[in-house]
Amino acid sequence: EPEVTQTPSHQVTQMGQEVILRCVPISNHLYFYWYRQILGQKVEFLVSFYNNEISEKSEIFDDQFSVERPDGSNFTLKIRSTKLEDSAMYFCASSADRAVKNIQYFGAGTRLSVL
Amino acid sequence: AQRVTQPEKLLSVFKGAPVELKCNYSYSGSPELFWYVQYSRQRLQLLLRHISRESIKGFTADLNKGETSFHLKKPFAQEEDSAMYYCAPTPEAGTALIFGKGTTLSVSS
């Protein structure tokens, strides 16, 4: 069964450094998402992406964050200058098309630790 | 403001007991409602959506628009139901899943 793949599973970085979290969505899916979960808190929506542009973003997704689909398979989340409070589990998700845009398939997550 | 409330952080039941995981939402319009589940060491996955009105793994969820609730129920819990359950409404025209804080269901024998 096709799966959303995220790499790396754990990323450790120093405060102020840039990080790129990578995701390979399910191949025929059209909608892509990033969520995050700070330890002990709920899963929070960051951004959705469709047709090579951001379709929706939350207040969390400020100028420090960006997303990109650099080729036909990858979907990346970049944090320009990491802060301690960016430490969280980051989940990528994808969905097939507009009719089922909220049936989202999640990756296993990348744990980001900012020191 | 859009809000989803799952009042129980932890629900512990014995195998064979009925289960009800509560979810209340505060949304304008007609949101679409989902339950997502995360089993131990597995990824988040869709359990069921209100629009399909189906039963998955014995679970059902009824949308009560008057009470703005979407409680998840199962008449006889099994040990393999132990997991974290998230209620996730989505605004009518939105793409984002807005997750509740989640309820950990623990089923013991």
PDB file of C-alpha atoms in Angstrom:
ATOM      1  CA  GLU A   1       0.000   0.000   0.000  1.00  0.00           C
ATOM      2  CA  PRO A   2       1.430   3.429  -0.891  1.00  0.00           C
ATOM      3  CA  GLU A   3       2.645   5.539   2.019  1.00  0.00           C
ATOM      4  CA  VAL A   4       3.789   9.070   2.698  1.00  0.00           C
ATOM      5  CA  THR A   5       7.501   8.976   3.440  1.00  0.00           C
ATOM      6  CA  GLN A   6       9.308  11.490   5.620  1.00  0.00           C
ATOM      7  CA  THR A   7      13.031  11.964   6.092  1.00  0.00           C
ATOM      8  CA  PRO A   8      14.876  12.180   8.367  1.00  0.00           C
ATOM      9  CA  SER A   9      13.028  10.525  11.222  1.00  0.00           C
ATOM     10  CA  HIS A  10      14.957  12.673  13.705  1.00  0.00           C
ATOM     11  CA  GLN A  11      16.735  15.958  13.048  1.00  0.00           C
ATOM     12  CA  VAL A  12      18.864  17.723  15.622  1.00  0.00           C
ATOM     13  CA  THR A  13      19.925  21.288  14.961  1.00  0.00           C
ATOM     14  CA  GLN A  14      21.324  24.334  16.694  1.00  0.00           C
ATOM     15  CA  MET A  15      19.167  27.376  17.318  1.00  0.00           C
ATOM     16  CA  GLY A  16      19.415  29.795  14.409  1.00  0.00           C
ATOM     17  CA  GLN A  17      20.224  27.140  11.845  1.00  0.00           C
ATOM     18  CA  GLU A  18      18.120  26.392   8.782  1.00  0.00           C
ATOM     19  CA  VAL A  19      16.473  23.009   8.477  1.00  0.00           C
ATOM     20  CA  ILE A  20      14.687  21.314   5.613  1.00  0.00           C
ATOM     21  CA  LEU A  21      12.260  18.533   6.340  1.00  0.00           C
ATOM     22  CA  ARG A  22      11.492  16.278   3.427  1.00  0.00           C
ATOM     23  CA  CYS A  23       8.406  14.407   2.407  1.00  0.00           C
ATOM     24  CA  VAL A  24       7.453  12.179  -0.480  1.00  0.00           C
ATOM     25  CA  PRO A  25       3.657  12.224  -0.769  1.00  0.00           C
ATOM     26  CA  ILE A  26       1.673   9.393  -2.311  1.00  0.00           C
ATOM     27  CA  SER A  27       2.398   9.568  -6.021  1.00  0.00           C
ATOM     28  CA  ASN A  28      -0.976  10.470  -7.527  1.00  0.00           C
ATOM     29  CA  HIS A  29      -2.038  12.821  -4.738  1.00  0.00           C
ATOM     30  CA  LEU A  30      -2.604  16.493  -5.444  1.00  0.00           C
ATOM     31  CA  TYR A  31      -2.935  18.129  -2.001  1.00  0.00           C
ATOM     32  CA  PHE A  32      -0.050  18.313   0.441  1.00  0.00           C
ATOM     33  CA  TYR A  33       0.075  19.406   4.059  1.00  0.00           C
ATOM     34  CA  TRP A  34       2.367  20.004   6.982  1.00  0.00           C
ATOM     35  CA  TYR A  35       1.305  19.680  10.607  1.00  0.00           C
ATOM     36  CA  ARG A  36       3.285  19.821  13.799  1.00  0.00           C
ATOM     37  CA  GLN A  37       2.853  18.445  17.308  1.00  0.00           C
ATOM     38  CA  ILE A  38       4.784  19.935  20.183  1.00  0.00           C
ATOM     39  CA  LEU A  39       5.378  17.339  22.881  1.00  0.00           C
ATOM     40  CA  GLY A  40       2.283  16.918  25.023  1.00  0.00           C
ATOM     41  CA  GLN A  41       0.152  19.172  22.846  1.00  0.00           C
ATOM     42  CA  LYS A  42      -2.281  18.667  20.009  1.00  0.00           C
ATOM     43  CA  VAL A  43      -1.548  18.268  16.326  1.00  0.00           C
ATOM     44  CA  GLU A  44      -1.589  21.711  14.701  1.00  0.00           C
ATOM     45  CA  PHE A  45      -2.083  22.567  11.044  1.00  0.00           C
ATOM     46  CA  LEU A  46       0.691  24.573   9.425  1.00  0.00           C
ATOM     47  CA  VAL A  47       0.052  24.774   5.695  1.00  0.00           C
ATOM     48  CA  SER A  48      -1.651  23.171   2.726  1.00  0.00           C
ATOM     49  CA  PHE A  49      -0.329  23.211  -0.814  1.00  0.00           C
ATOM     50  CA  TYR A  50      -2.057  22.604  -4.118  1.00  0.00           C
ATOM     51  CA  ASN A  51      -1.182  23.285  -7.721  1.00  0.00           C
ATOM     52  CA  ASN A  52       2.226  24.624  -6.754  1.00  0.00           C
ATOM     53  CA  GLU A  53       1.001  27.229  -4.356  1.00  0.00           C
ATOM     54  CA  ILE A  54      -0.075  27.580  -0.761  1.00  0.00           C
ATOM     55  CA  SER A  55      -3.835  27.165  -0.485  1.00  0.00           C
ATOM     56  CA  GLU A  56      -4.154  27.731   3.250  1.00  0.00           C
ATOM     57  CA  LYS A  57      -1.851  28.486   6.153  1.00  0.00           C
ATOM     58  CA  SER A  58      -2.173  28.951   9.884  1.00  0.00           C
ATOM     59  CA  GLU A  59      -0.891  31.733  12.129  1.00  0.00           C
ATOM     60  CA  ILE A  60       2.015  29.493  13.067  1.00  0.00           C
ATOM     61  CA  PHE A  61       3.263  29.491   9.474  1.00  0.00           C
ATOM     62  CA  ASP A  62       5.084  32.813   9.552  1.00  0.00           C
ATOM     63  CA  ASP A  63       7.922  34.183   7.421  1.00  0.00           C
ATOM     64  CA  GLN A  64      10.340  31.727   8.979  1.00  0.00           C
ATOM     65  CA  PHE A  65       8.577  28.871   7.252  1.00  0.00           C
ATOM     66  CA  SER A  66       8.380  28.029   3.581  1.00  0.00           C
ATOM     67  CA  VAL A  67       7.260  25.061   1.521  1.00  0.00           C
ATOM     68  CA  GLU A  68       8.330  23.873  -1.851  1.00  0.00           C
ATOM     69  CA  ARG A  69       7.695  21.112  -4.309  1.00  0.00           C
ATOM     70  CA  PRO A  70      11.056  21.136  -6.036  1.00  0.00           C
ATOM     71  CA  ASP A  71      10.299  18.230  -8.341  1.00  0.00           C
ATOM     72  CA  GLY A  72       7.496  15.824  -9.109  1.00  0.00           C
ATOM     73  CA  SER A  73       7.897  13.783  -5.975  1.00  0.00           C
ATOM     74  CA  ASN A  74       9.253  15.775  -3.027  1.00  0.00           C
ATOM     75  CA  PHE A  75       7.493  18.260  -0.767  1.00  0.00           C
ATOM     76  CA  THR A  76       9.690  20.162   1.655  1.00  0.00           C
ATOM     77  CA  LEU A  77       9.240  22.344   4.715  1.00  0.00           C
ATOM     78  CA  LYS A  78      12.018  24.819   5.403  1.00  0.00           C
ATOM     79  CA  ILE A  79      12.522  26.658   8.662  1.00  0.00           C
ATOM     80  CA  ARG A  80      14.966  29.495   8.035  1.00  0.00           C
ATOM     81  CA  SER A  81      16.260  30.230  11.506  1.00  0.00           C
ATOM     82  CA  THR A  82      15.152  27.666  14.040  1.00  0.00           C
ATOM     83  CA  LYS A  83      14.070  28.609  17.536  1.00  0.00           C
ATOM     84  CA  LEU A  84      13.870  26.420  20.612  1.00  0.00           C
ATOM     85  CA  GLU A  85      10.074  26.486  20.368  1.00  0.00           C
ATOM     86  CA  ASP A  86      10.228  24.905  16.893  1.00  0.00           C
ATOM     87  CA  SER A  87      11.116  21.626  18.563  1.00  0.00           C
ATOM     88  CA  ALA A  88       8.242  19.325  17.677  1.00  0.00           C
ATOM     89  CA  MET A  89       7.131  16.361  15.622  1.00  0.00           C
ATOM     90  CA  TYR A  90       6.409  17.481  12.067  1.00  0.00           C
ATOM     91  CA  PHE A  91       3.948  15.475  10.014  1.00  0.00           C
ATOM     92  CA  CYS A  92       3.510  15.591   6.272  1.00  0.00           C
ATOM     93  CA  ALA A  93       0.225  14.467   4.744  1.00  0.00           C
ATOM     94  CA  SER A  94      -1.302  14.187   1.302  1.00  0.00           C
ATOM     95  CA  SER A  95      -4.749  13.691  -0.132  1.00  0.00           C
ATOM     96  CA  ALA A  96      -5.912  12.571  -3.528  1.00  0.00           C
ATOM     97  CA  ASP A  97      -8.142  15.269  -4.933  1.00  0.00           C
ATOM     98  CA  ARG A  98     -10.636  17.960  -4.055  1.00  0.00           C
ATOM     99  CA  ALA A  99     -13.491  15.529  -3.502  1.00  0.00           C
ATOM    100  CA  VAL A 100     -11.591  13.759  -0.757  1.00  0.00           C
ATOM    101  CA  LYS A 101      -9.243  16.535   0.281  1.00  0.00           C
ATOM    102  CA  ASN A 102      -9.821  15.879   3.944  1.00  0.00           C
ATOM    103  CA  ILE A 103      -9.026  12.179   3.774  1.00  0.00           C
ATOM    104  CA  GLN A 104      -5.404  12.770   4.504  1.00  0.00           C
ATOM    105  CA  TYR A 105      -2.649  10.189   4.610  1.00  0.00           C
ATOM    106  CA  PHE A 106       0.055  10.945   7.114  1.00  0.00           C
ATOM    107  CA  GLY A 107       3.731  10.234   7.197  1.00  0.00           C
ATOM    108  CA  ALA A 108       5.424   8.797  10.272  1.00  0.00           C
ATOM    109  CA  GLY A 109       6.802  12.229  11.145  1.00  0.00           C
ATOM    110  CA  THR A 110      10.150  13.929  11.645  1.00  0.00           C
ATOM    111  CA  ARG A 111      11.148  14.762  15.191  1.00  0.00           C
ATOM    112  CA  LEU A 112      12.929  18.123  15.178  1.00  0.00           C
ATOM    113  CA  SER A 113      15.067  18.921  18.190  1.00  0.00           C
ATOM    114  CA  VAL A 114      16.420  22.474  18.392  1.00  0.00           C
ATOM    115  CA  LEU A 115      19.247  22.881  20.900  1.00  0.00           C
TER     116      LEU A 115
ATOM    117  CA  ALA B   1     -13.693  31.057  16.935  1.00  0.00           C
ATOM    118  CA  GLN B   2     -13.356  27.555  15.571  1.00  0.00           C
ATOM    119  CA  ARG B   3     -12.830  25.126  18.382  1.00  0.00           C
ATOM    120  CA  VAL B   4     -12.939  21.405  18.966  1.00  0.00           C
ATOM    121  CA  THR B   5     -13.105  19.942  22.453  1.00  0.00           C
ATOM    122  CA  GLN B   6     -12.273  16.427  23.549  1.00  0.00           C
ATOM    123  CA  PRO B   7     -12.889  16.635  27.276  1.00  0.00           C
ATOM    124  CA  GLU B   8     -11.267  13.351  28.297  1.00  0.00           C
ATOM    125  CA  LYS B   9      -7.508  13.053  28.115  1.00  0.00           C
ATOM    126  CA  LEU B  10      -7.613   9.382  29.108  1.00  0.00           C
ATOM    127  CA  LEU B  11     -10.378   6.826  29.009  1.00  0.00           C
ATOM    128  CA  SER B  12      -9.713   3.446  30.593  1.00  0.00           C
ATOM    129  CA  VAL B  13     -12.165   0.599  30.122  1.00  0.00           C
ATOM    130  CA  PHE B  14     -12.224  -3.161  30.407  1.00  0.00           C
ATOM    131  CA  LYS B  15     -12.465  -5.405  27.375  1.00  0.00           C
ATOM    132  CA  GLY B  16     -16.070  -5.868  26.360  1.00  0.00           C
ATOM    133  CA  ALA B  17     -17.243  -2.624  27.929  1.00  0.00           C
ATOM    134  CA  PRO B  18     -18.942   0.087  25.871  1.00  0.00           C
ATOM    135  CA  VAL B  19     -16.861   3.066  24.866  1.00  0.00           C
ATOM    136  CA  GLU B  20     -17.818   6.634  24.101  1.00  0.00           C
ATOM    137  CA  LEU B  21     -15.190   9.212  23.218  1.00  0.00           C
ATOM    138  CA  LYS B  22     -16.646  12.681  23.310  1.00  0.00           C
ATOM    139  CA  CYS B  23     -16.116  15.465  20.817  1.00  0.00           C
ATOM    140  CA  ASN B  24     -17.789  18.852  20.712  1.00  0.00           C
ATOM    141  CA  TYR B  25     -17.103  21.466  18.104  1.00  0.00           C
ATOM    142  CA  SER B  26     -17.764  25.122  17.605  1.00  0.00           C
ATOM    143  CA  TYR B  27     -17.871  26.023  13.941  1.00  0.00           C
ATOM    144  CA  SER B  28     -19.975  28.132  11.680  1.00  0.00           C
ATOM    145  CA  GLY B  29     -21.503  26.629   8.573  1.00  0.00           C
ATOM    146  CA  SER B  30     -21.382  22.918   7.936  1.00  0.00           C
ATOM    147  CA  PRO B  31     -18.023  21.454   8.818  1.00  0.00           C
ATOM    148  CA  GLU B  32     -17.034  18.011   7.744  1.00  0.00           C
ATOM    149  CA  LEU B  33     -16.141  15.821  10.722  1.00  0.00           C
ATOM    150  CA  PHE B  34     -13.582  13.094  11.069  1.00  0.00           C
ATOM    151  CA  TRP B  35     -12.091  10.787  13.643  1.00  0.00           C
ATOM    152  CA  TYR B  36      -8.419   9.993  13.207  1.00  0.00           C
ATOM    153  CA  VAL B  37      -6.588   7.336  15.225  1.00  0.00           C
ATOM    154  CA  GLN B  38      -2.969   6.713  16.101  1.00  0.00           C
ATOM    155  CA  TYR B  39      -2.061   3.236  17.320  1.00  0.00           C
ATOM    156  CA  SER B  40       1.176   2.734  19.196  1.00  0.00           C
ATOM    157  CA  ARG B  41       4.202   3.249  16.918  1.00  0.00           C
ATOM    158  CA  GLN B  42       1.983   3.797  13.902  1.00  0.00           C
ATOM    159  CA  ARG B  43       1.083   6.874  11.938  1.00  0.00           C
ATOM    160  CA  LEU B  44      -2.065   8.930  12.174  1.00  0.00           C
ATOM    161  CA  GLN B  45      -4.793   7.417  10.036  1.00  0.00           C
ATOM    162  CA  LEU B  46      -8.400   8.094   9.231  1.00  0.00           C
ATOM    163  CA  LEU B  47     -10.868   6.051  11.254  1.00  0.00           C
ATOM    164  CA  LEU B  48     -14.141   7.400   9.943  1.00  0.00           C
ATOM    165  CA  ARG B  49     -15.902  10.457   8.533  1.00  0.00           C
ATOM    166  CA  HIS B  50     -19.417  11.566   9.313  1.00  0.00           C
ATOM    167  CA  ILE B  51     -20.431  11.936   5.694  1.00  0.00           C
ATOM    168  CA  SER B  52     -19.986   8.240   4.953  1.00  0.00           C
ATOM    169  CA  ARG B  53     -22.084   7.084   7.910  1.00  0.00           C
ATOM    170  CA  GLU B  54     -20.213   3.811   8.081  1.00  0.00           C
ATOM    171  CA  SER B  55     -18.968   1.626  10.897  1.00  0.00           C
ATOM    172  CA  ILE B  56     -15.228   0.991  10.970  1.00  0.00           C
ATOM    173  CA  LYS B  57     -13.760  -1.615  13.330  1.00  0.00           C
ATOM    174  CA  GLY B  58     -17.073  -1.535  15.162  1.00  0.00           C
ATOM    175  CA  PHE B  59     -16.901   2.209  15.775  1.00  0.00           C
ATOM    176  CA  THR B  60     -19.653   4.624  14.792  1.00  0.00           C
ATOM    177  CA  ALA B  61     -19.974   8.359  15.202  1.00  0.00           C
ATOM    178  CA  ASP B  62     -23.181  10.323  15.054  1.00  0.00           C
ATOM    179  CA  LEU B  63     -23.232  13.974  14.181  1.00  0.00           C
ATOM    180  CA  ASN B  64     -25.608  15.893  16.426  1.00  0.00           C
ATOM    181  CA  LYS B  65     -25.906  19.366  14.957  1.00  0.00           C
ATOM    182  CA  GLY B  66     -28.111  20.581  17.785  1.00  0.00           C
ATOM    183  CA  GLU B  67     -25.507  19.711  20.403  1.00  0.00           C
ATOM    184  CA  THR B  68     -22.599  20.266  17.962  1.00  0.00           C
ATOM    185  CA  SER B  69     -21.213  16.913  18.965  1.00  0.00           C
ATOM    186  CA  PHE B  70     -19.609  14.033  17.101  1.00  0.00           C
ATOM    187  CA  HIS B  71     -19.042  11.368  19.731  1.00  0.00           C
ATOM    188  CA  LEU B  72     -17.295   8.129  18.817  1.00  0.00           C
ATOM    189  CA  LYS B  73     -18.870   4.939  20.111  1.00  0.00           C
ATOM    190  CA  LYS B  74     -18.241   1.246  20.214  1.00  0.00           C
ATOM    191  CA  PRO B  75     -20.503  -1.198  22.053  1.00  0.00           C
ATOM    192  CA  PHE B  76     -17.775  -3.699  23.041  1.00  0.00           C
ATOM    193  CA  ALA B  77     -14.204  -2.494  23.334  1.00  0.00           C
ATOM    194  CA  GLN B  78     -11.295  -4.728  22.340  1.00  0.00           C
ATOM    195  CA  GLU B  79      -7.690  -4.538  23.552  1.00  0.00           C
ATOM    196  CA  GLU B  80      -6.540  -3.682  20.033  1.00  0.00           C
ATOM    197  CA  ASP B  81      -8.655  -0.521  20.208  1.00  0.00           C
ATOM    198  CA  SER B  82      -6.133   0.985  22.606  1.00  0.00           C
ATOM    199  CA  ALA B  83      -4.837   4.085  20.835  1.00  0.00           C
ATOM    200  CA  MET B  84      -4.971   7.859  20.693  1.00  0.00           C
ATOM    201  CA  TYR B  85      -8.153   9.154  19.087  1.00  0.00           C
ATOM    202  CA  TYR B  86      -8.467  12.608  17.563  1.00  0.00           C
ATOM    203  CA  CYS B  87     -11.636  14.370  16.562  1.00  0.00           C
ATOM    204  CA  ALA B  88     -10.938  16.590  13.562  1.00  0.00           C
ATOM    205  CA  PRO B  89     -13.539  18.905  12.097  1.00  0.00           C
ATOM    206  CA  THR B  90     -12.776  20.742   8.908  1.00  0.00           C
ATOM    207  CA  PRO B  91     -14.372  24.047   7.971  1.00  0.00           C
ATOM    208  CA  GLU B  92     -16.724  23.818   5.031  1.00  0.00           C
ATOM    209  CA  ALA B  93     -14.428  25.368   2.466  1.00  0.00           C
ATOM    210  CA  GLY B  94     -11.148  24.587   4.155  1.00  0.00           C
ATOM    211  CA  THR B  95      -8.341  22.160   3.623  1.00  0.00           C
ATOM    212  CA  ALA B  96      -6.936  21.991   7.125  1.00  0.00           C
ATOM    213  CA  LEU B  97      -7.826  19.341   9.641  1.00  0.00           C
ATOM    214  CA  ILE B  98      -8.275  21.028  13.018  1.00  0.00           C
ATOM    215  CA  PHE B  99      -7.433  18.411  15.606  1.00  0.00           C
ATOM    216  CA  GLY B 100      -8.718  18.173  19.128  1.00  0.00           C
ATOM    217  CA  LYS B 101      -6.256  17.435  21.921  1.00  0.00           C
ATOM    218  CA  GLY B 102      -6.996  13.749  21.603  1.00  0.00           C
ATOM    219  CA  THR B 103      -8.212  11.048  23.953  1.00  0.00           C
ATOM    220  CA  THR B 104      -6.088   8.076  24.869  1.00  0.00           C
ATOM    221  CA  LEU B 105      -8.221   4.965  25.013  1.00  0.00           C
ATOM    222  CA  SER B 106      -6.809   2.165  27.117  1.00  0.00           C
ATOM    223  CA  VAL B 107      -8.595  -1.183  26.988  1.00  0.00           C
ATOM    224  CA  SER B 108      -7.452  -3.805  29.454  1.00  0.00           C
ATOM    225  CA  SER B 109      -8.460  -7.407  29.999  1.00  0.00           C
TER     226      SER B 109
END
